[in-house]
mmCIF file of C-alpha atoms and ligand atoms in Angstrom:
data_model
loop_
_atom_site.group_PDB
_atom_site.id
_atom_site.type_symbol
_atom_site.label_atom_id
_atom_site.label_comp_id
_atom_site.label_asym_id
_atom_site.label_seq_id
_atom_site.Cartn_x
_atom_site.Cartn_y
_atom_site.Cartn_z
ATOM 1 C CA UNK R 1 -11.387 9.288 7.267
ATOM 2 C CA UNK R 2 -8.382 11.572 7.917
ATOM 3 C CA UNK R 3 -7.826 14.966 6.262
ATOM 4 C CA UNK R 4 -5.092 17.482 6.520
ATOM 5 C CA UNK R 5 -5.548 20.956 5.166
ATOM 6 C CA UNK R 6 -2.748 23.535 4.856
ATOM 7 C CA UNK R 7 -0.745 21.660 7.574
ATOM 8 C CA UNK R 8 2.342 23.501 8.488
ATOM 9 C CA UNK R 9 4.923 23.071 11.274
ATOM 10 C CA UNK R 10 7.618 25.650 11.814
ATOM 11 C CA UNK R 11 10.609 25.076 14.055
ATOM 12 C CA UNK R 12 12.515 28.343 14.388
ATOM 13 C CA UNK R 13 13.173 29.349 10.759
ATOM 14 C CA UNK R 14 12.665 25.822 9.436
ATOM 15 C CA UNK R 15 9.380 24.854 7.831
ATOM 16 C CA UNK R 16 9.550 21.147 8.689
ATOM 17 C CA UNK R 17 5.990 20.603 7.194
ATOM 18 C CA UNK R 18 4.949 23.232 4.646
ATOM 19 C CA UNK R 19 1.352 23.634 3.632
ATOM 20 C CA UNK R 20 0.431 20.012 3.180
ATOM 21 C CA UNK R 21 -3.019 18.791 2.103
ATOM 22 C CA UNK R 22 -4.020 15.226 2.056
ATOM 23 C CA UNK R 23 -6.901 12.807 2.514
ATOM 24 C CA UNK R 24 -6.703 9.277 3.701
ATOM 25 C CA UNK R 25 -9.623 6.995 2.988
ATOM 26 C CA UNK R 26 -10.990 4.460 5.484
ATOM 27 C CA UNK R 27 -9.254 1.093 5.115
ATOM 28 C CA UNK R 28 -6.295 2.677 3.175
ATOM 29 C CA UNK R 29 -2.628 2.027 3.719
ATOM 30 C CA UNK R 30 -1.286 5.505 2.971
ATOM 31 C CA UNK R 31 2.397 5.924 2.865
ATOM 32 C CA UNK R 32 4.382 9.052 3.627
ATOM 33 C CA UNK R 33 7.602 8.702 1.689
ATOM 34 C CA UNK R 34 10.699 10.939 1.597
ATOM 35 C CA UNK R 35 14.355 11.227 2.550
ATOM 36 C CA UNK R 36 15.485 11.767 6.120
ATOM 37 C CA UNK R 37 14.472 15.286 7.207
ATOM 38 C CA UNK R 38 11.671 15.613 4.697
ATOM 39 C CA UNK R 39 9.051 16.059 7.488
ATOM 40 C CA UNK R 40 7.471 12.612 7.515
ATOM 41 C CA UNK R 41 7.566 12.104 11.284
ATOM 42 C CA UNK R 42 6.471 15.643 11.960
ATOM 43 C CA UNK R 43 3.528 15.235 9.632
ATOM 44 C CA UNK R 44 2.649 11.864 11.120
ATOM 45 C CA UNK R 45 2.672 13.218 14.706
ATOM 46 C CA UNK R 46 0.314 16.118 13.762
ATOM 47 C CA UNK R 47 -2.300 13.472 12.868
ATOM 48 C CA UNK R 48 -2.719 12.659 16.649
ATOM 49 C CA UNK R 49 -1.388 16.010 17.811
ATOM 50 C CA UNK R 50 1.733 14.679 19.403
ATOM 51 C CA UNK R 51 3.071 17.609 17.409
ATOM 52 C CA UNK R 52 0.877 20.671 17.460
ATOM 53 C CA UNK R 53 0.497 22.266 14.008
ATOM 54 C CA UNK R 54 1.726 25.830 13.501
ATOM 55 C CA UNK R 55 -1.231 26.258 11.223
ATOM 56 C CA UNK R 56 -3.651 24.199 9.283
ATOM 57 C CA UNK R 57 -6.169 21.559 10.448
ATOM 58 C CA UNK R 58 -6.427 17.816 10.846
ATOM 59 C CA UNK R 59 -9.833 16.008 10.974
ATOM 60 C CA UNK R 60 -10.670 12.438 11.844
ATOM 61 C CA UNK R 61 -14.020 11.336 10.855
ATOM 62 C CA UNK R 62 -14.937 14.979 10.302
ATOM 63 C CA UNK R 63 -13.839 16.008 13.761
ATOM 64 C CA UNK R 64 -11.332 18.855 13.916
ATOM 65 C CA UNK R 65 -8.615 17.821 16.341
ATOM 66 C CA UNK R 66 -7.859 21.402 17.265
ATOM 67 C CA UNK R 67 -11.281 21.449 19.109
ATOM 68 C CA UNK R 68 -10.365 18.503 21.414
ATOM 69 C CA UNK R 69 -9.568 19.077 25.027
ATOM 70 C CA UNK R 70 -6.733 17.276 26.875
ATOM 71 C CA UNK R 71 -9.047 14.458 28.095
ATOM 72 C CA UNK R 72 -10.563 13.915 24.683
ATOM 73 C CA UNK R 73 -7.142 13.939 23.074
ATOM 74 C CA UNK R 74 -5.880 11.355 25.598
ATOM 75 C CA UNK R 75 -9.010 9.236 24.759
ATOM 76 C CA UNK R 76 -8.280 9.617 21.018
ATOM 77 C CA UNK R 77 -4.670 8.461 21.428
ATOM 78 C CA UNK R 78 -5.633 5.636 23.752
ATOM 79 C CA UNK R 79 -8.592 4.216 21.838
ATOM 80 C CA UNK R 80 -8.765 5.351 18.275
ATOM 81 C CA UNK R 81 -5.317 6.253 16.939
ATOM 82 C CA UNK R 82 -2.423 4.043 17.813
ATOM 83 C CA UNK R 83 1.226 4.652 17.071
ATOM 84 C CA UNK R 84 3.855 2.094 16.159
ATOM 85 C CA UNK R 85 7.486 3.124 16.138
ATOM 86 C CA UNK R 86 10.759 1.974 14.638
ATOM 87 C CA UNK R 87 11.986 0.785 18.053
ATOM 88 C CA UNK R 88 9.335 -0.540 20.276
ATOM 89 C CA UNK R 89 9.993 -0.103 23.955
ATOM 90 C CA UNK R 90 9.201 -3.670 25.176
ATOM 91 C CA UNK R 91 9.399 -4.191 28.920
ATOM 92 C CA UNK R 92 12.273 -6.662 29.393
ATOM 93 C CA UNK R 93 10.975 -8.208 32.616
ATOM 94 C CA UNK R 94 7.536 -8.847 31.294
ATOM 95 C CA UNK R 95 6.452 -11.671 29.117
ATOM 96 C CA UNK R 96 5.634 -11.262 25.519
ATOM 97 C CA UNK R 97 1.977 -11.654 26.313
ATOM 98 C CA UNK R 98 2.131 -8.881 28.982
ATOM 99 C CA UNK R 99 3.975 -6.677 26.566
ATOM 100 C CA UNK R 100 1.315 -7.219 23.905
ATOM 101 C CA UNK R 101 -1.424 -6.527 26.437
ATOM 102 C CA UNK R 102 0.179 -3.239 27.491
ATOM 103 C CA UNK R 103 -1.974 -0.962 25.428
ATOM 104 C CA UNK R 104 -5.027 -2.483 27.004
ATOM 105 C CA UNK R 105 -3.612 -2.172 30.523
ATOM 106 C CA UNK R 106 -3.306 1.589 29.963
ATOM 107 C CA UNK R 107 -6.972 1.617 29.169
ATOM 108 C CA UNK R 108 -7.760 -0.384 32.230
ATOM 109 C CA UNK R 109 -9.244 -3.348 30.376
ATOM 110 C CA UNK R 110 -9.727 -6.209 32.941
ATOM 111 C CA UNK R 111 -6.794 -8.550 33.173
ATOM 112 C CA UNK R 112 -8.381 -11.696 31.795
ATOM 113 C CA UNK R 113 -9.846 -9.935 28.838
ATOM 114 C CA UNK R 114 -6.610 -8.126 27.958
ATOM 115 C CA UNK R 115 -4.466 -11.338 28.087
ATOM 116 C CA UNK R 116 -7.085 -13.007 25.864
ATOM 117 C CA UNK R 117 -6.962 -10.155 23.389
ATOM 118 C CA UNK R 118 -3.169 -10.110 23.577
ATOM 119 C CA UNK R 119 -3.003 -13.789 22.769
ATOM 120 C CA UNK R 120 -5.226 -13.381 19.796
ATOM 121 C CA UNK R 121 -3.153 -10.485 18.483
ATOM 122 C CA UNK R 122 0.059 -12.575 18.998
ATOM 123 C CA UNK R 123 -1.627 -15.302 17.016
ATOM 124 C CA UNK R 124 -2.307 -12.936 14.146
ATOM 125 C CA UNK R 125 1.325 -11.844 13.966
ATOM 126 C CA UNK R 126 2.528 -15.456 13.997
ATOM 127 C CA UNK R 127 3.759 -15.488 17.620
ATOM 128 C CA UNK R 128 0.872 -17.483 19.129
ATOM 129 C CA UNK R 129 3.289 -19.873 20.776
ATOM 130 C CA UNK R 130 5.692 -17.218 22.242
ATOM 131 C CA UNK R 131 3.445 -15.569 24.815
ATOM 132 C CA UNK R 132 5.374 -16.795 27.753
ATOM 133 C CA UNK R 133 8.810 -15.859 26.338
ATOM 134 C CA UNK R 134 10.700 -12.778 27.461
ATOM 135 C CA UNK R 135 11.541 -10.079 24.835
ATOM 136 C CA UNK R 136 15.297 -10.873 24.918
ATOM 137 C CA UNK R 137 14.507 -14.426 23.813
ATOM 138 C CA UNK R 138 13.057 -13.047 20.521
ATOM 139 C CA UNK R 139 14.748 -11.934 17.359
ATOM 140 C CA UNK R 140 14.549 -8.301 16.250
ATOM 141 C CA UNK R 141 11.797 -9.285 13.738
ATOM 142 C CA UNK R 142 9.844 -11.070 16.370
ATOM 143 C CA UNK R 143 10.145 -8.058 18.769
ATOM 144 C CA UNK R 144 8.634 -5.905 16.023
ATOM 145 C CA UNK R 145 5.812 -8.304 15.727
ATOM 146 C CA UNK R 146 5.131 -7.980 19.397
ATOM 147 C CA UNK R 147 4.981 -4.172 18.987
ATOM 148 C CA UNK R 148 2.494 -4.691 16.126
ATOM 149 C CA UNK R 149 0.546 -7.144 18.217
ATOM 150 C CA UNK R 150 0.415 -4.498 20.959
ATOM 151 C CA UNK R 151 -1.141 -2.062 18.539
ATOM 152 C CA UNK R 152 -3.585 -4.647 17.079
ATOM 153 C CA UNK R 153 -4.758 -5.758 20.452
ATOM 154 C CA UNK R 154 -6.260 -2.330 21.136
ATOM 155 C CA UNK R 155 -8.210 -2.608 17.896
ATOM 156 C CA UNK R 156 -7.566 0.919 16.831
ATOM 157 C CA UNK R 157 -9.427 2.742 14.049
ATOM 158 C CA UNK R 158 -6.212 4.297 12.818
ATOM 159 C CA UNK R 159 -2.596 3.007 12.957
ATOM 160 C CA UNK R 160 0.212 5.502 12.592
ATOM 161 C CA UNK R 161 3.409 3.639 11.770
ATOM 162 C CA UNK R 162 6.723 5.546 11.819
ATOM 163 C CA UNK R 163 9.334 3.490 9.910
ATOM 164 C CA UNK R 164 8.305 0.399 11.853
ATOM 165 C CA UNK R 165 10.453 -1.961 9.703
ATOM 166 C CA UNK R 166 13.396 0.238 8.885
ATOM 167 C CA UNK R 167 15.727 -1.396 11.465
ATOM 168 C CA UNK R 168 15.081 -4.923 10.233
ATOM 169 C CA UNK R 169 17.109 -7.037 7.884
ATOM 170 C CA UNK R 170 15.823 -7.049 4.261
ATOM 171 C CA UNK R 171 14.313 -10.581 4.415
ATOM 172 C CA UNK R 172 12.649 -10.108 7.747
ATOM 173 C CA UNK R 173 11.512 -6.716 6.560
ATOM 174 C CA UNK R 174 9.784 -8.391 3.546
ATOM 175 C CA UNK R 175 8.119 -10.833 5.958
ATOM 176 C CA UNK R 176 6.779 -7.939 8.007
ATOM 177 C CA UNK R 177 5.512 -6.177 4.849
ATOM 178 C CA UNK R 178 3.759 -9.454 3.907
ATOM 179 C CA UNK R 179 2.281 -9.736 7.350
ATOM 180 C CA UNK R 180 0.932 -6.223 7.203
ATOM 181 C CA UNK R 181 -0.539 -6.913 3.693
ATOM 182 C CA UNK R 182 -2.185 -10.109 5.071
ATOM 183 C CA UNK R 183 -3.627 -8.289 8.050
ATOM 184 C CA UNK R 184 -4.976 -5.600 5.681
ATOM 185 C CA UNK R 185 -6.549 -8.176 3.326
ATOM 186 C CA UNK R 186 -8.115 -9.881 6.375
ATOM 187 C CA UNK R 187 -9.543 -6.738 7.968
ATOM 188 C CA UNK R 188 -8.552 -3.374 6.391
ATOM 189 C CA UNK R 189 -7.457 -0.644 8.847
ATOM 190 C CA UNK R 190 -6.748 2.836 8.138
ATOM 191 C CA UNK R 191 -2.946 3.128 8.313
ATOM 192 C CA UNK R 192 -0.601 5.952 7.753
ATOM 193 C CA UNK R 193 2.838 4.418 7.258
ATOM 194 C CA UNK R 194 6.162 6.322 7.088
ATOM 195 C CA UNK R 195 9.103 5.073 5.185
ATOM 196 C CA UNK R 196 12.123 6.388 3.446
ATOM 197 C CA UNK R 197 12.278 3.287 1.215
ATOM 198 C CA UNK R 198 10.427 3.743 -2.057
ATOM 199 C CA UNK R 199 10.397 -0.071 -2.752
ATOM 200 C CA UNK R 200 8.639 -0.597 0.556
ATOM 201 C CA UNK R 201 6.307 2.212 -0.140
ATOM 202 C CA UNK R 202 5.470 0.725 -3.581
ATOM 203 C CA UNK R 203 5.073 -2.740 -2.187
ATOM 204 C CA UNK R 204 2.552 -1.910 0.541
ATOM 205 C CA UNK R 205 1.067 1.475 -0.163
ATOM 206 C CA UNK R 206 -2.419 1.889 -1.626
ATOM 207 C CA UNK R 207 -1.280 5.423 -2.225
ATOM 208 C CA UNK R 208 1.967 7.211 -1.606
ATOM 209 C CA UNK R 209 2.654 10.874 -0.792
ATOM 210 C CA UNK R 210 6.208 11.946 -1.684
ATOM 211 C CA UNK R 211 7.623 14.698 0.475
ATOM 212 C CA UNK R 212 10.700 16.830 0.048
ATOM 213 C CA UNK R 213 11.616 19.640 2.436
ATOM 214 C CA UNK R 214 8.187 19.411 4.039
ATOM 215 C CA UNK R 215 6.276 19.878 0.772
ATOM 216 C CA UNK R 216 4.270 17.392 -1.199
ATOM 217 C CA UNK R 217 5.899 16.475 -4.510
ATOM 218 C CA UNK R 218 3.330 13.916 -5.617
ATOM 219 C CA UNK R 219 0.525 11.795 -4.379
ATOM 220 C CA UNK R 220 -0.869 8.792 -6.015
ATOM 221 C CA UNK R 221 -0.661 5.090 -6.406
ATOM 222 C CA UNK R 222 2.679 3.390 -6.976
ATOM 223 C CA UNK R 223 2.013 2.609 -10.686
ATOM 224 C CA UNK R 224 0.718 6.214 -11.210
ATOM 225 C CA UNK R 225 3.886 7.730 -9.735
ATOM 226 C CA UNK R 226 6.064 5.315 -11.728
ATOM 227 C CA UNK R 227 4.245 5.957 -14.907
ATOM 228 C CA UNK R 228 4.161 9.713 -14.594
ATOM 229 C CA UNK R 229 6.505 11.233 -12.047
ATOM 230 C CA UNK R 230 5.299 14.806 -11.256
ATOM 231 C CA UNK R 231 8.735 16.378 -11.472
ATOM 232 C CA UNK R 232 12.432 15.628 -11.806
ATOM 233 C CA UNK R 233 12.875 14.972 -8.128
ATOM 234 C CA UNK R 234 10.246 12.203 -8.114
ATOM 235 C CA UNK R 235 11.580 10.980 -11.451
ATOM 236 C CA UNK R 236 15.080 10.435 -9.970
ATOM 237 C CA UNK R 237 13.584 8.808 -6.911
ATOM 238 C CA UNK R 238 11.679 6.218 -8.848
ATOM 239 C CA UNK R 239 14.537 5.471 -11.353
ATOM 240 C CA UNK R 240 15.799 2.729 -9.104
ATOM 241 C CA UNK R 241 12.457 1.096 -8.304
ATOM 242 C CA UNK R 242 11.956 -2.528 -9.114
ATOM 243 C CA UNK R 243 9.369 -1.787 -11.793
ATOM 244 C CA UNK R 244 8.579 -5.449 -12.711
ATOM 245 C CA UNK R 245 7.175 -5.935 -9.158
ATOM 246 C CA UNK R 246 5.375 -2.641 -8.871
ATOM 247 C CA UNK R 247 3.759 -2.205 -12.244
ATOM 248 C CA UNK R 248 0.729 -4.303 -12.936
ATOM 249 C CA UNK R 249 -0.859 -5.283 -16.195
ATOM 250 C CA UNK R 250 -3.486 -2.599 -15.825
ATOM 251 C CA UNK R 251 -0.668 0.119 -15.435
ATOM 252 C CA UNK R 252 0.962 -0.795 -18.787
ATOM 253 C CA UNK R 253 -1.930 -2.016 -20.862
ATOM 254 C CA UNK R 254 -3.591 -0.054 -23.610
ATOM 255 C CA UNK R 255 -7.071 -0.397 -25.169
ATOM 256 C CA UNK R 256 -7.385 -3.288 -27.625
ATOM 257 C CA UNK R 257 -6.742 -1.779 -31.135
ATOM 258 C CA UNK R 258 -9.568 -3.651 -32.794
ATOM 259 C CA UNK R 259 -12.653 -5.416 -31.531
ATOM 260 C CA UNK R 260 -15.677 -7.001 -33.231
ATOM 261 C CA UNK R 261 -18.658 -9.207 -32.602
ATOM 262 C CA UNK R 262 -19.209 -12.720 -34.151
ATOM 263 C CA UNK R 263 -21.412 -11.283 -36.904
ATOM 264 C CA UNK R 264 -18.859 -8.774 -38.047
ATOM 265 C CA UNK R 265 -18.023 -9.143 -41.776
ATOM 266 C CA UNK R 266 -14.358 -9.957 -42.432
ATOM 267 C CA UNK R 267 -14.090 -7.090 -44.916
ATOM 268 C CA UNK R 268 -14.903 -4.602 -42.110
ATOM 269 C CA UNK R 269 -11.935 -5.600 -40.111
ATOM 270 C CA UNK R 270 -9.380 -6.565 -42.681
ATOM 271 C CA UNK R 271 -5.756 -5.827 -41.850
ATOM 272 C CA UNK R 272 -5.575 -6.313 -38.133
ATOM 273 C CA UNK R 273 -5.880 -8.804 -35.379
ATOM 274 C CA UNK R 274 -9.412 -8.650 -34.000
ATOM 275 C CA UNK R 275 -10.735 -9.418 -30.518
ATOM 276 C CA UNK R 276 -14.238 -10.873 -30.653
ATOM 277 C CA UNK R 277 -16.548 -9.876 -27.935
ATOM 278 C CA UNK R 278 -20.119 -10.942 -26.973
ATOM 279 C CA UNK R 279 -22.955 -8.523 -26.231
ATOM 280 C CA UNK R 280 -21.670 -8.157 -22.624
ATOM 281 C CA UNK R 281 -18.173 -7.354 -23.776
ATOM 282 C CA UNK R 282 -16.958 -10.762 -22.654
ATOM 283 C CA UNK R 283 -13.961 -11.937 -24.673
ATOM 284 C CA UNK R 284 -14.790 -14.878 -26.917
ATOM 285 C CA UNK R 285 -11.490 -15.013 -28.650
ATOM 286 C CA UNK R 286 -9.054 -13.617 -31.182
ATOM 287 C CA UNK R 287 -9.044 -13.755 -34.892
ATOM 288 C CA UNK R 288 -5.601 -13.088 -36.315
ATOM 289 C CA UNK R 289 -5.182 -10.784 -39.382
ATOM 290 C CA UNK R 290 -4.314 -13.728 -41.584
ATOM 291 C CA UNK R 291 -7.467 -15.514 -40.525
ATOM 292 C CA UNK R 292 -9.551 -12.401 -41.265
ATOM 293 C CA UNK R 293 -8.028 -12.394 -44.784
ATOM 294 C CA UNK R 294 -8.646 -16.099 -45.120
ATOM 295 C CA UNK R 295 -12.280 -15.757 -44.122
ATOM 296 C CA UNK R 296 -12.713 -13.024 -46.725
ATOM 297 C CA UNK R 297 -11.083 -15.180 -49.364
ATOM 298 C CA UNK R 298 -13.314 -18.140 -48.469
ATOM 299 C CA UNK R 299 -16.447 -15.943 -48.702
ATOM 300 C CA UNK R 300 -17.372 -16.451 -45.074
ATOM 301 C CA UNK R 301 -20.168 -14.004 -44.026
ATOM 302 C CA UNK R 302 -18.747 -13.387 -40.595
ATOM 303 C CA UNK R 303 -15.914 -14.199 -38.159
ATOM 304 C CA UNK R 304 -17.566 -17.081 -36.259
ATOM 305 C CA UNK R 305 -15.539 -19.889 -37.889
ATOM 306 C CA UNK R 306 -12.241 -18.277 -37.212
ATOM 307 C CA UNK R 307 -12.303 -17.383 -33.451
ATOM 308 C CA UNK R 308 -9.262 -18.825 -31.676
ATOM 309 C CA UNK R 309 -7.582 -18.493 -28.353
ATOM 310 C CA UNK R 310 -3.951 -17.905 -29.240
ATOM 311 C CA UNK R 311 -3.209 -15.512 -26.453
ATOM 312 C CA UNK R 312 -2.319 -15.361 -22.778
ATOM 313 C CA UNK R 313 -4.879 -14.010 -20.323
ATOM 314 C CA UNK R 314 -3.605 -11.832 -17.563
ATOM 315 C CA UNK R 315 -5.720 -10.228 -14.698
ATOM 316 C CA UNK R 316 -5.366 -6.474 -14.266
ATOM 317 C CA UNK R 317 -3.592 -6.584 -10.907
ATOM 318 C CA UNK R 318 -0.864 -9.017 -11.818
ATOM 319 C CA UNK R 319 2.676 -7.653 -11.547
ATOM 320 C CA UNK R 320 4.761 -7.605 -14.664
ATOM 321 C CA UNK R 321 7.399 -9.886 -13.107
ATOM 322 C CA UNK R 322 4.777 -12.711 -13.171
ATOM 323 C CA UNK R 323 3.800 -12.542 -16.796
ATOM 324 C CA UNK R 324 6.255 -10.522 -18.865
ATOM 325 C CA UNK R 325 8.047 -13.739 -20.059
ATOM 326 C CA UNK R 326 4.807 -14.977 -21.691
ATOM 327 C CA UNK R 327 4.934 -12.170 -24.178
ATOM 328 C CA UNK R 328 7.460 -14.117 -26.285
ATOM 329 C CA UNK R 329 4.983 -16.947 -27.047
ATOM 330 C CA UNK R 330 1.657 -15.163 -27.618
ATOM 331 C CA UNK R 331 -0.152 -11.801 -27.276
ATOM 332 C CA UNK R 332 -1.032 -10.677 -23.789
ATOM 333 C CA UNK R 333 -4.672 -9.872 -23.093
ATOM 334 C CA UNK R 334 -5.834 -8.266 -19.863
ATOM 335 C CA UNK R 335 -9.190 -9.724 -18.786
ATOM 336 C CA UNK R 336 -11.212 -8.682 -15.797
ATOM 337 C CA UNK R 337 -14.220 -10.830 -14.849
ATOM 338 C CA UNK R 338 -14.349 -12.232 -18.429
ATOM 339 C CA UNK R 339 -14.201 -8.796 -19.991
ATOM 340 C CA UNK R 340 -11.400 -7.557 -22.276
ATOM 341 C CA UNK R 341 -9.956 -4.449 -20.619
ATOM 342 C CA UNK R 342 -6.789 -4.054 -22.609
ATOM 343 C CA UNK R 343 -3.791 -5.561 -24.308
ATOM 344 C CA UNK R 344 -0.044 -5.405 -23.411
ATOM 345 C CA UNK R 345 2.369 -5.277 -26.310
ATOM 346 C CA UNK R 346 6.083 -6.101 -26.180
ATOM 347 C CA UNK R 347 6.761 -2.409 -26.687
ATOM 348 C CA UNK R 348 4.658 -1.459 -23.715
ATOM 349 C CA UNK R 349 6.557 -4.002 -21.638
ATOM 350 C CA UNK R 350 9.923 -2.722 -22.740
ATOM 351 C CA UNK R 351 8.916 0.810 -22.176
ATOM 352 C CA UNK R 352 7.629 0.112 -18.667
ATOM 353 C CA UNK R 353 10.534 -2.059 -17.518
ATOM 354 C CA UNK R 354 13.162 0.211 -19.002
ATOM 355 C CA UNK R 355 11.696 3.211 -17.325
ATOM 356 C CA UNK R 356 11.553 5.062 -20.665
ATOM 357 C CA UNK R 357 9.263 8.028 -20.404
ATOM 358 C CA UNK R 358 6.319 7.660 -22.814
HETATM 359 N N1 ADP B 401 11.400 19.080 17.724
HETATM 360 C C1 ADP B 401 12.061 19.662 16.732
HETATM 361 N N2 ADP B 401 12.751 20.771 16.880
HETATM 362 C C2 ADP B 401 13.441 21.357 15.868
HETATM 363 N N3 ADP B 401 13.464 20.864 14.591
HETATM 364 C C3 ADP B 401 12.828 19.727 14.375
HETATM 365 C C4 ADP B 401 12.156 19.040 15.383
HETATM 366 N N4 ADP B 401 11.593 17.965 14.904
HETATM 367 C C5 ADP B 401 11.992 17.905 13.556
HETATM 368 N N5 ADP B 401 12.729 18.973 13.275
HETATM 369 C C6 ADP B 401 13.248 19.322 11.951
HETATM 370 O O1 ADP B 401 12.207 19.217 10.999
HETATM 371 C C7 ADP B 401 12.642 18.626 9.798
HETATM 372 C C8 ADP B 401 11.790 17.427 9.516
HETATM 373 O O2 ADP B 401 12.052 16.369 10.484
HETATM 374 P P1 ADP B 401 11.226 15.000 10.568
HETATM 375 O O3 ADP B 401 9.775 15.329 10.530
HETATM 376 O O4 ADP B 401 11.778 14.274 11.781
HETATM 377 O O5 ADP B 401 11.691 14.305 9.222
HETATM 378 P P2 ADP B 401 11.755 12.848 8.735
HETATM 379 O O6 ADP B 401 10.836 12.107 9.670
HETATM 380 O O7 ADP B 401 11.225 12.843 7.333
HETATM 381 O O8 ADP B 401 13.175 12.384 8.817
HETATM 382 C C9 ADP B 401 14.083 18.312 9.972
HETATM 383 O O9 ADP B 401 14.837 19.297 9.460
HETATM 384 C C10 ADP B 401 14.205 18.206 11.479
HETATM 385 O O10 ADP B 401 15.575 18.538 11.885
HETATM 386 MG MG1 MG B 402 11.239 10.403 10.907
#
């Protein structure tokens, strides 16, 4: 949906953004992450040409922004690409509803319609009952919600968010992250979200692009970056991340060492635990190595009498924090839609949680 190619912005002798390439898919929450001064805001603002690139191109839905005239650009910013900032400028003498309707007012949407859309947007951010309040009657977190409602009310194709939660207390910040994730689950929008907080990036980003001195260090999903930092800089950055919350079963699992079908002869799989699958790869159960040996001793022709369920089933997207403790009582088996996709060993867990490089 959005592409940047060779994007560069030079201020004097400073390359604020230096030859950056990226692609943002429709419906993705794409995070630009880096320390202060790494070029995040400059890059974000080149996406709607609030900052004019020194070189390189941006396209939205295949249209090169460089080719847009002033009127088309205004149209783009008004209707398609909305920006949300760290500090929303709410009008103090207007009600919350009027503030939420502001983006529609700019577009000359009729009054009744814009108030109605503002109310619905306020509803979605949990402020349905505060429409008549004034901004100063709201907490900081609620004011950020009004700003988000203002952006949502215009129903943009793309949201550009520049550290929208950075000024909030940690707990309220988490609420806002949850709200954003809920809104995305409900109706995915294409969002480019800037943060200097890697935990925030990992928590909400479908993919994260790590910037340093205007250059891309790495781009990938949170678990990909955690599992394989591209360089020492990214490695140091991710050292402090709350791995148990970021890493999911699929990020730490490995293929099941040994699988079989019900008709497999015990002699063929002697010596290991065996996962028994049906013809569609659905997991039927586990035969422990001792049971394989017992079946062989008893002269059983196959494994069918020995299939048991002494394991924990974990879905691929479950974070470690929610299942790691189960590993002490039984093996962890990652199952997606009935299919065995992998296993998680104690060693895999320790390696992942300890941040030990494989
Ligand atoms: N308008 C400007 N004029 C001169 N230098 C700028 C301007 N905007 C940003 N810079 C410089 O470009 C670099 C990147 O800034 P910025 O994109 O704001 O980074 P971030 O958002 O990651 O903190 C910084 O060194 C900053 O000082
Ligand atoms: Mg910035």
